PDB file of N, CA and C in Angstrom:
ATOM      1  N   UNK A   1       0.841  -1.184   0.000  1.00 43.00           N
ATOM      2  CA  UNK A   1       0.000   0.000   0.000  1.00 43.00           C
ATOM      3  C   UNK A   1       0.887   1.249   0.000  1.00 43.00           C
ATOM      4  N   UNK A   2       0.361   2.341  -0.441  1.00 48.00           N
ATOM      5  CA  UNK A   2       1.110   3.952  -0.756  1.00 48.00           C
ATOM      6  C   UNK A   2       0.876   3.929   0.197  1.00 48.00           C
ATOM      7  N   UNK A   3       2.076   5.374   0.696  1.00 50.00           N
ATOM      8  CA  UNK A   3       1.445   5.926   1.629  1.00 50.00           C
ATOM      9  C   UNK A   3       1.356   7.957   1.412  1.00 50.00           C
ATOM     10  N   UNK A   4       0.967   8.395   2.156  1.00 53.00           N
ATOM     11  CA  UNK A   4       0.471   9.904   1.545  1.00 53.00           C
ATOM     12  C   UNK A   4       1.365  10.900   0.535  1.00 53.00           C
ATOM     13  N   UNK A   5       2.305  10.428   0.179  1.00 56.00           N
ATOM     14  CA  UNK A   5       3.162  10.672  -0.944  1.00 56.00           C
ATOM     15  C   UNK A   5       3.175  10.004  -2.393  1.00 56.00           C
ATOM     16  N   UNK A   6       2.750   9.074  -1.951  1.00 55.00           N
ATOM     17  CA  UNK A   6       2.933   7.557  -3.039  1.00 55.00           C
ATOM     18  C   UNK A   6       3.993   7.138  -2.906  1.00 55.00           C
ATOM     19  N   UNK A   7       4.555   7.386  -1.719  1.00 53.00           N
ATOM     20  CA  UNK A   7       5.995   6.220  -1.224  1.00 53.00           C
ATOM     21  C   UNK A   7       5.451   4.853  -0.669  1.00 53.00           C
ATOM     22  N   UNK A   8       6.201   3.752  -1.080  1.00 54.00           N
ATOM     23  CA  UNK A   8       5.660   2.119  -0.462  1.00 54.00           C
ATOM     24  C   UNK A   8       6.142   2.187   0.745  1.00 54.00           C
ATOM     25  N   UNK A   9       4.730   1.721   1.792  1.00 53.00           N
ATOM     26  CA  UNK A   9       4.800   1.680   3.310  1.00 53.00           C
ATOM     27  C   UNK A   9       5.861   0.522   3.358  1.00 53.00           C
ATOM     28  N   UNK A  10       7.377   1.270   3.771  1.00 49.00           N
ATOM     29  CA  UNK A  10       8.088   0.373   4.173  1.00 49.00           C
ATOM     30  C   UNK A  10       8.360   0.256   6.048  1.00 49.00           C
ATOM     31  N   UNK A  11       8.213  -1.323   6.261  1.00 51.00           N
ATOM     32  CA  UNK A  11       8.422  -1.793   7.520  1.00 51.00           C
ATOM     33  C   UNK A  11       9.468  -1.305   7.775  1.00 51.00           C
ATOM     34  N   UNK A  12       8.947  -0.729   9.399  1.00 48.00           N
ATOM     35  CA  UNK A  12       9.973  -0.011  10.296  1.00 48.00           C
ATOM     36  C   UNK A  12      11.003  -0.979  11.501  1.00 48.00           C
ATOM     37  N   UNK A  13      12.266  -0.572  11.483  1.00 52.00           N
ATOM     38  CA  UNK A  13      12.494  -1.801  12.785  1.00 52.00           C
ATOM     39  C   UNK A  13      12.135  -1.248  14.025  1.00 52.00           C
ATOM     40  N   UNK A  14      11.834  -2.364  15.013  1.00 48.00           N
ATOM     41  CA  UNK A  14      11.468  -1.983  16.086  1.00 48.00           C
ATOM     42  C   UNK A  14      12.515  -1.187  16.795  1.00 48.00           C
ATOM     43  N   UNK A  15      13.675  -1.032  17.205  1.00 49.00           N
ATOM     44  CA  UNK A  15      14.423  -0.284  17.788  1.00 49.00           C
ATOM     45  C   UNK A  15      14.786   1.311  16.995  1.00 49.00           C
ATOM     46  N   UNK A  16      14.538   1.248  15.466  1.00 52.00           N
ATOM     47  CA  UNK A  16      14.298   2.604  15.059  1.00 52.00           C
ATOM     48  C   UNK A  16      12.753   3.497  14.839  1.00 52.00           C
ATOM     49  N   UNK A  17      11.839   2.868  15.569  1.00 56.00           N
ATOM     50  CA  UNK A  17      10.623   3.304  15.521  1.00 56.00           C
ATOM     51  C   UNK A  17      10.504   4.832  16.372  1.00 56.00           C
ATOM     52  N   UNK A  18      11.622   4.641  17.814  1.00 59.00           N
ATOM     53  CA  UNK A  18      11.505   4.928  18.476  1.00 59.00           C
ATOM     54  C   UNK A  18      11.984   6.409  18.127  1.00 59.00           C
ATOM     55  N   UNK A  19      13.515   6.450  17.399  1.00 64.00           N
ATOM     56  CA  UNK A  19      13.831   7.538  16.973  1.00 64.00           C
ATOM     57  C   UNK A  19      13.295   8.236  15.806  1.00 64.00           C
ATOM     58  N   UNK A  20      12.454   7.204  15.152  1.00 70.00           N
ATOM     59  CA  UNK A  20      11.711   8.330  14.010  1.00 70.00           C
ATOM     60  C   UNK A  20      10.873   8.897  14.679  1.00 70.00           C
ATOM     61  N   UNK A  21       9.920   8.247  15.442  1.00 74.00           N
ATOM     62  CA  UNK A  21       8.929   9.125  15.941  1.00 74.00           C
ATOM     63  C   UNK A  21       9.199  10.146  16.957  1.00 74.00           C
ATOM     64  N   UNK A  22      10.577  10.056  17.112  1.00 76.00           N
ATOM     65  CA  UNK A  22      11.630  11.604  18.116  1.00 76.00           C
ATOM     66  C   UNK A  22      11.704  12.465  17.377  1.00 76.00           C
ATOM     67  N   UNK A  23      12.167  12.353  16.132  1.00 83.00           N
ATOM     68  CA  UNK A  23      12.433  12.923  14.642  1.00 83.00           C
ATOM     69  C   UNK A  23      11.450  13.450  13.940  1.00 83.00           C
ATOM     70  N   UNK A  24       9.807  12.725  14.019  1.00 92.00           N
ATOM     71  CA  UNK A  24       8.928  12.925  13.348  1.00 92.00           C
ATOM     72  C   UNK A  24       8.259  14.401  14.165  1.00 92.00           C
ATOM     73  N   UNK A  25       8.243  14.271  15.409  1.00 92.00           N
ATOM     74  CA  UNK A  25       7.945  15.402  16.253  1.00 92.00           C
ATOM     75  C   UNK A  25       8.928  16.778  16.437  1.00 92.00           C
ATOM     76  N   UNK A  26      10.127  16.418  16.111  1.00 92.00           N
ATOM     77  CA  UNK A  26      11.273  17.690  16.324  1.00 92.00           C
ATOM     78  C   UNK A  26      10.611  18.632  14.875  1.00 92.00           C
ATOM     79  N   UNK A  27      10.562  17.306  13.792  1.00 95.00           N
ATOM     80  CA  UNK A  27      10.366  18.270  12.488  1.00 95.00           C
ATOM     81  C   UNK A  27       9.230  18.602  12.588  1.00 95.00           C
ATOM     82  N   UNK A  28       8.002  18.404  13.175  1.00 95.00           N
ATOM     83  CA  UNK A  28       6.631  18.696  13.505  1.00 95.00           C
ATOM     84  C   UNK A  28       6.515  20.144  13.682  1.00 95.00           C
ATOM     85  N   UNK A  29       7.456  19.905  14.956  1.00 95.00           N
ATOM     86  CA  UNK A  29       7.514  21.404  15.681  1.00 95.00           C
ATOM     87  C   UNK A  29       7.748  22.348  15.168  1.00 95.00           C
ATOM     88  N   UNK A  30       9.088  22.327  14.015  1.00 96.00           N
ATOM     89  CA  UNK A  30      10.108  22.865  13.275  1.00 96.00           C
ATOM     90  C   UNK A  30       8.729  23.824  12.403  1.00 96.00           C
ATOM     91  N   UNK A  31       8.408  22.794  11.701  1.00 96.00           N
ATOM     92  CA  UNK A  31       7.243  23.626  10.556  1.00 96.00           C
ATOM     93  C   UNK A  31       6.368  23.781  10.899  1.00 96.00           C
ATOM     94  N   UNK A  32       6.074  23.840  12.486  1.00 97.00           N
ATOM     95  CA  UNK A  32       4.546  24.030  13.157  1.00 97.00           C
ATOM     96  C   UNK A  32       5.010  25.856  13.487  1.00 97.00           C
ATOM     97  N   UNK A  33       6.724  25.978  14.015  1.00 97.00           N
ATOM     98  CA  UNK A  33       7.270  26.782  14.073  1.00 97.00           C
ATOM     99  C   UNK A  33       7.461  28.393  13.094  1.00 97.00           C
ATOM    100  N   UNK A  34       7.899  27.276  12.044  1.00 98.00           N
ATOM    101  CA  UNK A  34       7.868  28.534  10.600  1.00 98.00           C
ATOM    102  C   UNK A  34       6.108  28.954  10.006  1.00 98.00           C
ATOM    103  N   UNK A  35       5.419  27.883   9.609  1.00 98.00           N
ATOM    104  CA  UNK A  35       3.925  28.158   9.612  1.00 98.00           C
ATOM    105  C   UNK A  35       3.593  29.211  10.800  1.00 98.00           C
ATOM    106  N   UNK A  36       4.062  28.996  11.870  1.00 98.00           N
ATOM    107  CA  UNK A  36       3.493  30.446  12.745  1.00 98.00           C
ATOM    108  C   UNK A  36       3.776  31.616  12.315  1.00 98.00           C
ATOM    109  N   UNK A  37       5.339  31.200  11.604  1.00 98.00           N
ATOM    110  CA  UNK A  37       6.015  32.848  11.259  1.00 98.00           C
ATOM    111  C   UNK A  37       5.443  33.255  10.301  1.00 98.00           C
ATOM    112  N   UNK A  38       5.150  32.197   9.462  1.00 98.00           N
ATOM    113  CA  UNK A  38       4.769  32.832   7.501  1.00 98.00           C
ATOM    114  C   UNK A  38       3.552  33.407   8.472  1.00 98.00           C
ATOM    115  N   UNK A  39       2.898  32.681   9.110  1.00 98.00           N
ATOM    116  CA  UNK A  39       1.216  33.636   9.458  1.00 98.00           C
ATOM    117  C   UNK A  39       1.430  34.773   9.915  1.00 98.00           C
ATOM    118  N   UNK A  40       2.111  35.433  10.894  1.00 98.00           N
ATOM    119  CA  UNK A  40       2.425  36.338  11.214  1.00 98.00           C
ATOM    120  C   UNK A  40       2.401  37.141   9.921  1.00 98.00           C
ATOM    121  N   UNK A  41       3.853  37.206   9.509  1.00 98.00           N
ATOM    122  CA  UNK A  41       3.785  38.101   8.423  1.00 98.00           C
ATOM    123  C   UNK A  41       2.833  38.265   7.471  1.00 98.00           C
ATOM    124  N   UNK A  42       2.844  37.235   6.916  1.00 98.00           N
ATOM    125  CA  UNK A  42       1.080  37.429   6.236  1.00 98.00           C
ATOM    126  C   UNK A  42      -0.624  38.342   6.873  1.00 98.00           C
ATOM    127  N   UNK A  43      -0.065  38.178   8.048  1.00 98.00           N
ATOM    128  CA  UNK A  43      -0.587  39.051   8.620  1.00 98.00           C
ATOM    129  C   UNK A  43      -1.163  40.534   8.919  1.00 98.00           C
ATOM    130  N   UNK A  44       0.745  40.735   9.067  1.00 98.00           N
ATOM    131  CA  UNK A  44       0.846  41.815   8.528  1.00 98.00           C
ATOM    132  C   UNK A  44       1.345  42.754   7.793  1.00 98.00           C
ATOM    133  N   UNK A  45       1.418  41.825   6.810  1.00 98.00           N
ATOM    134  CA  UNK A  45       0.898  42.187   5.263  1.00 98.00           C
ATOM    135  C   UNK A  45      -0.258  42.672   4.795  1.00 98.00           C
ATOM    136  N   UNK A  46      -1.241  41.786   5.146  1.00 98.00           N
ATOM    137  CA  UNK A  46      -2.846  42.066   5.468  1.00 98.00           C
ATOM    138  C   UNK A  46      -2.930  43.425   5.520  1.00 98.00           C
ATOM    139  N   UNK A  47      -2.521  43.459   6.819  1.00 98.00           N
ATOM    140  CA  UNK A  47      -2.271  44.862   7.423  1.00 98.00           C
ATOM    141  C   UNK A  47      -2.458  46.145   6.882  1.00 98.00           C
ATOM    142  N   UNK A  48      -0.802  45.930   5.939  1.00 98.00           N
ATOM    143  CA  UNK A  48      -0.427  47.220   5.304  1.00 98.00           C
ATOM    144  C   UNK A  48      -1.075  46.909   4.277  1.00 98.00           C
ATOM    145  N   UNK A  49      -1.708  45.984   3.636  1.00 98.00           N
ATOM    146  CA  UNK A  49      -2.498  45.940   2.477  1.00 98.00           C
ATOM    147  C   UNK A  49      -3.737  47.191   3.005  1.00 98.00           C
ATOM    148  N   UNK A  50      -4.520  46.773   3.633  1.00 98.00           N
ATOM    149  CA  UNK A  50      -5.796  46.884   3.768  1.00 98.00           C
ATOM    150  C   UNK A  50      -5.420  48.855   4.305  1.00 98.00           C
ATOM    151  N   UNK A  51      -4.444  48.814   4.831  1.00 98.00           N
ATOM    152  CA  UNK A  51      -3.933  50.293   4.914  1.00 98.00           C
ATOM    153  C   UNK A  51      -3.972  51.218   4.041  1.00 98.00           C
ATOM    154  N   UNK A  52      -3.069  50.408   2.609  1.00 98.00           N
ATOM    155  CA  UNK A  52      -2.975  51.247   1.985  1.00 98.00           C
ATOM    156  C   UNK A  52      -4.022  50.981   1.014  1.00 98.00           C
ATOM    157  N   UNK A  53      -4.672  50.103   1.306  1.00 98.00           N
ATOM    158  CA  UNK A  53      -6.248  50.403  -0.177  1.00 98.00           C
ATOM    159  C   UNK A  53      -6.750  51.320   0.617  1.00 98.00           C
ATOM    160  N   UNK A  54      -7.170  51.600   1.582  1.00 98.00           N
ATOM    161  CA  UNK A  54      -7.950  52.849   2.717  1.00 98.00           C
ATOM    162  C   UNK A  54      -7.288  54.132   2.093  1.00 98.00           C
ATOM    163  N   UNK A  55      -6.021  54.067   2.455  1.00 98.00           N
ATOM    164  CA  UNK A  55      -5.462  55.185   1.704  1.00 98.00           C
ATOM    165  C   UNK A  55      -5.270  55.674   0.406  1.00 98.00           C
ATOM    166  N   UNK A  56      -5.407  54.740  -0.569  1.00 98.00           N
ATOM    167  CA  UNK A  56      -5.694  54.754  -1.867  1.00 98.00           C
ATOM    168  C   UNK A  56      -7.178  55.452  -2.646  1.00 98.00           C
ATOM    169  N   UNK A  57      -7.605  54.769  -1.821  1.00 98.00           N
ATOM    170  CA  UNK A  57      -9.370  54.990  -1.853  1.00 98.00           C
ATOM    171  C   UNK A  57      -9.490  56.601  -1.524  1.00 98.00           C
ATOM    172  N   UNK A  58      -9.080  57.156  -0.085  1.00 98.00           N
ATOM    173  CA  UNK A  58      -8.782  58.591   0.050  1.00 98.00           C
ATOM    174  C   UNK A  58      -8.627  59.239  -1.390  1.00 98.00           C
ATOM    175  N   UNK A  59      -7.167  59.094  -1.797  1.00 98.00           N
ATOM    176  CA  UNK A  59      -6.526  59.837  -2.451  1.00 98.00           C
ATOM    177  C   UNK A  59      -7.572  59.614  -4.111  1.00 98.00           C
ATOM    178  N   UNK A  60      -8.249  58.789  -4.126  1.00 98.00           N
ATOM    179  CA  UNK A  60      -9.163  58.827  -5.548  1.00 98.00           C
ATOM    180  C   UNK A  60     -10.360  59.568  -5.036  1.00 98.00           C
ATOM    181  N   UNK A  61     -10.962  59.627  -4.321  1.00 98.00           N
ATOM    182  CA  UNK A  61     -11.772  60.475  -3.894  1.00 98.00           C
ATOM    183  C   UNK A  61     -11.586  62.119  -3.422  1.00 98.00           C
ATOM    184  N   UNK A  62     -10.552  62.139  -3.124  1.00 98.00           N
ATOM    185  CA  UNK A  62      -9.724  63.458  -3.216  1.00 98.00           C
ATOM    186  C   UNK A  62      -9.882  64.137  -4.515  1.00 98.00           C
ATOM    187  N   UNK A  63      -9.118  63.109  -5.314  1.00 97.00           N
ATOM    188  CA  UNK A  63      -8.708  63.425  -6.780  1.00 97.00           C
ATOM    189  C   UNK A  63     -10.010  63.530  -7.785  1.00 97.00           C
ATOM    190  N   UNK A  64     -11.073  62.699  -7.361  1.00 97.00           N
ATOM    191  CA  UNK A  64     -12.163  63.026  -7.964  1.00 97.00           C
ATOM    192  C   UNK A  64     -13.203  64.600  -7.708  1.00 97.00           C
ATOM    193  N   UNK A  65     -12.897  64.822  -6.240  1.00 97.00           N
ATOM    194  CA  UNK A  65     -13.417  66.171  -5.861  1.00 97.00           C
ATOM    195  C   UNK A  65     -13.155  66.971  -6.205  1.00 97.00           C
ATOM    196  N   UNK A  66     -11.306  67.169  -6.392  1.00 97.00           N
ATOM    197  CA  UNK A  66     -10.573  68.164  -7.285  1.00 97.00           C
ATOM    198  C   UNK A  66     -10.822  68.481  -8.540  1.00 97.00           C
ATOM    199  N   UNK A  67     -11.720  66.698  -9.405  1.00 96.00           N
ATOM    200  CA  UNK A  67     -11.421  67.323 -10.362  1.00 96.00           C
ATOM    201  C   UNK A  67     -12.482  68.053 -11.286  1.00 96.00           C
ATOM    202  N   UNK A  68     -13.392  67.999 -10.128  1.00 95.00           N
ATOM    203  CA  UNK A  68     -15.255  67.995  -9.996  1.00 95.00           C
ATOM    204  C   UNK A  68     -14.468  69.713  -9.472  1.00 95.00           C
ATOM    205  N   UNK A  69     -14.224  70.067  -8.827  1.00 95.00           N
ATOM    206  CA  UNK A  69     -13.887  71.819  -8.517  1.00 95.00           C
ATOM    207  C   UNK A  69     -13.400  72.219  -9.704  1.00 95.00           C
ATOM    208  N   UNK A  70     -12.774  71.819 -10.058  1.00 94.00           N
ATOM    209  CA  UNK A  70     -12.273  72.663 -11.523  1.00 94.00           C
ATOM    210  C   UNK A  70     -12.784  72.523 -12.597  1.00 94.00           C
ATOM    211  N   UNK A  71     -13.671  71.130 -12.758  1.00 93.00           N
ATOM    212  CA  UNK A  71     -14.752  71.534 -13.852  1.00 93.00           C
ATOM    213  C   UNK A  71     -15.511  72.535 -13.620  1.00 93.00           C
ATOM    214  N   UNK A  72     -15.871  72.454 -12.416  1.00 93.00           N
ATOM    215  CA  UNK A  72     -17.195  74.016 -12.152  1.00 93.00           C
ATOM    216  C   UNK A  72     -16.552  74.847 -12.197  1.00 93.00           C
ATOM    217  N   UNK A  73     -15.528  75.563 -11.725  1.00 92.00           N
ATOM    218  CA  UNK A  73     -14.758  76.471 -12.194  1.00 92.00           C
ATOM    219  C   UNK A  73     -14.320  76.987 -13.415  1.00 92.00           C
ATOM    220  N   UNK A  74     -14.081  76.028 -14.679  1.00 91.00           N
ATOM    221  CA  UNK A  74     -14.349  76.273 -16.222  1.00 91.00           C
ATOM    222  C   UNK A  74     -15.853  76.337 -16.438  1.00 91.00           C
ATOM    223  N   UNK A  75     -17.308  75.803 -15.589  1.00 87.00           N
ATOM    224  CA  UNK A  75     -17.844  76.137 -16.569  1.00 87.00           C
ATOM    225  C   UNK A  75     -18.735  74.552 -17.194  1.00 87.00           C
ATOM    226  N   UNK A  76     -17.329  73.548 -16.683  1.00 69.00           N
ATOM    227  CA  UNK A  76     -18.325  72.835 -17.829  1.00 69.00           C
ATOM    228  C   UNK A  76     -19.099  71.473 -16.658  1.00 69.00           C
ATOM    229  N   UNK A  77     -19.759  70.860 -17.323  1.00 59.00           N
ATOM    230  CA  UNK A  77     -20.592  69.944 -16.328  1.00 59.00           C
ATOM    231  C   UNK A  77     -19.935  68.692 -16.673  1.00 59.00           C
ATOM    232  N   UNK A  78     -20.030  68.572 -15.338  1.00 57.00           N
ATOM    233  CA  UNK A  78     -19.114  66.470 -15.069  1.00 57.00           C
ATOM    234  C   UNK A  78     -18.839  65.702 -16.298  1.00 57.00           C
ATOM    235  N   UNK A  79     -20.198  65.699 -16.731  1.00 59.00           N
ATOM    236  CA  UNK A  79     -20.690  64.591 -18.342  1.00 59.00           C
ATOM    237  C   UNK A  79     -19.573  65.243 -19.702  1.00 59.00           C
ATOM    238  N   UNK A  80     -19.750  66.687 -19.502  1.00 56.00           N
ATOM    239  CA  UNK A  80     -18.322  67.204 -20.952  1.00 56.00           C
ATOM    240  C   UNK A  80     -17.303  66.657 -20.781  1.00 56.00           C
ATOM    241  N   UNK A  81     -16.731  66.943 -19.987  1.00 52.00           N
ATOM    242  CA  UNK A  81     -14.933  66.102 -19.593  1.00 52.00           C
ATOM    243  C   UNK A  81     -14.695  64.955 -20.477  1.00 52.00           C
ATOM    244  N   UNK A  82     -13.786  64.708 -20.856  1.00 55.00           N
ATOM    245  CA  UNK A  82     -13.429  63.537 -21.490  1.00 55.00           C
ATOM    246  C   UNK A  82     -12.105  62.728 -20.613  1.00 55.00           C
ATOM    247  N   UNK A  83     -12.451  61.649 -20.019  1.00 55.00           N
ATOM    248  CA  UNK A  83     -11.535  61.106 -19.065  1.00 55.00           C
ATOM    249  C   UNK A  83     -10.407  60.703 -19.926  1.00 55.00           C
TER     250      UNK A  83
END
C-alpha cells in the first residue's frame, strides 16, 4: 500500500521506531514553528495591504473632488470632460 506521498509503506524496525517518531515530532515542531512565522507576516501584510487600499481609496476620492472643482470652475458639467 502507498502511503500519503505515493511512497511504499516500508516496515519499520522496532528499535528505530523509536527515533523516528523523536524525529517525526522535532520536524513537527520545526514547521509548526515557521507556519506560525509565515502567518504572522502574512498578517501583517494584510495589514499594510488593507492600509494602503484605505489610503488609496482617500486619495481617488480626493482626486475626484478636485477634479469635480475645476470643472465648475471652467464652466463645464461632469458629463463634458473627457476622461
Amino acid at each position: 500500500m502507498s502511503g500519503p506521498n505515493g511512497d511504499l509503506g516500508m516496515p519499520v524496525e522496532a528499535g528505530a521506531e523509536g527515533e523516528e517518531d523523536g524525529f517525526e515530532e522535532a520536524e513537527y515542531a520545526a514547521i509548526n514553528s515557521m507556519l506560525d512565522q509565515i502567518n504572522s507576516c502574512l498578517d501583517h501584510l494584510e495589514e499594510k495591504n488593507d492600509h494602503l487600499h484605505a489610503r488609496l481609496q482617500e486619495l481617488l476620492e480626493s482626486n475626484r473632488q478636485t477634479r469635480l472643482e475645476f470643472q465648475q470652475q471652467l464652466g463645464e458639467t461632469p458629463g463634458d470632460a473627457s476622461l
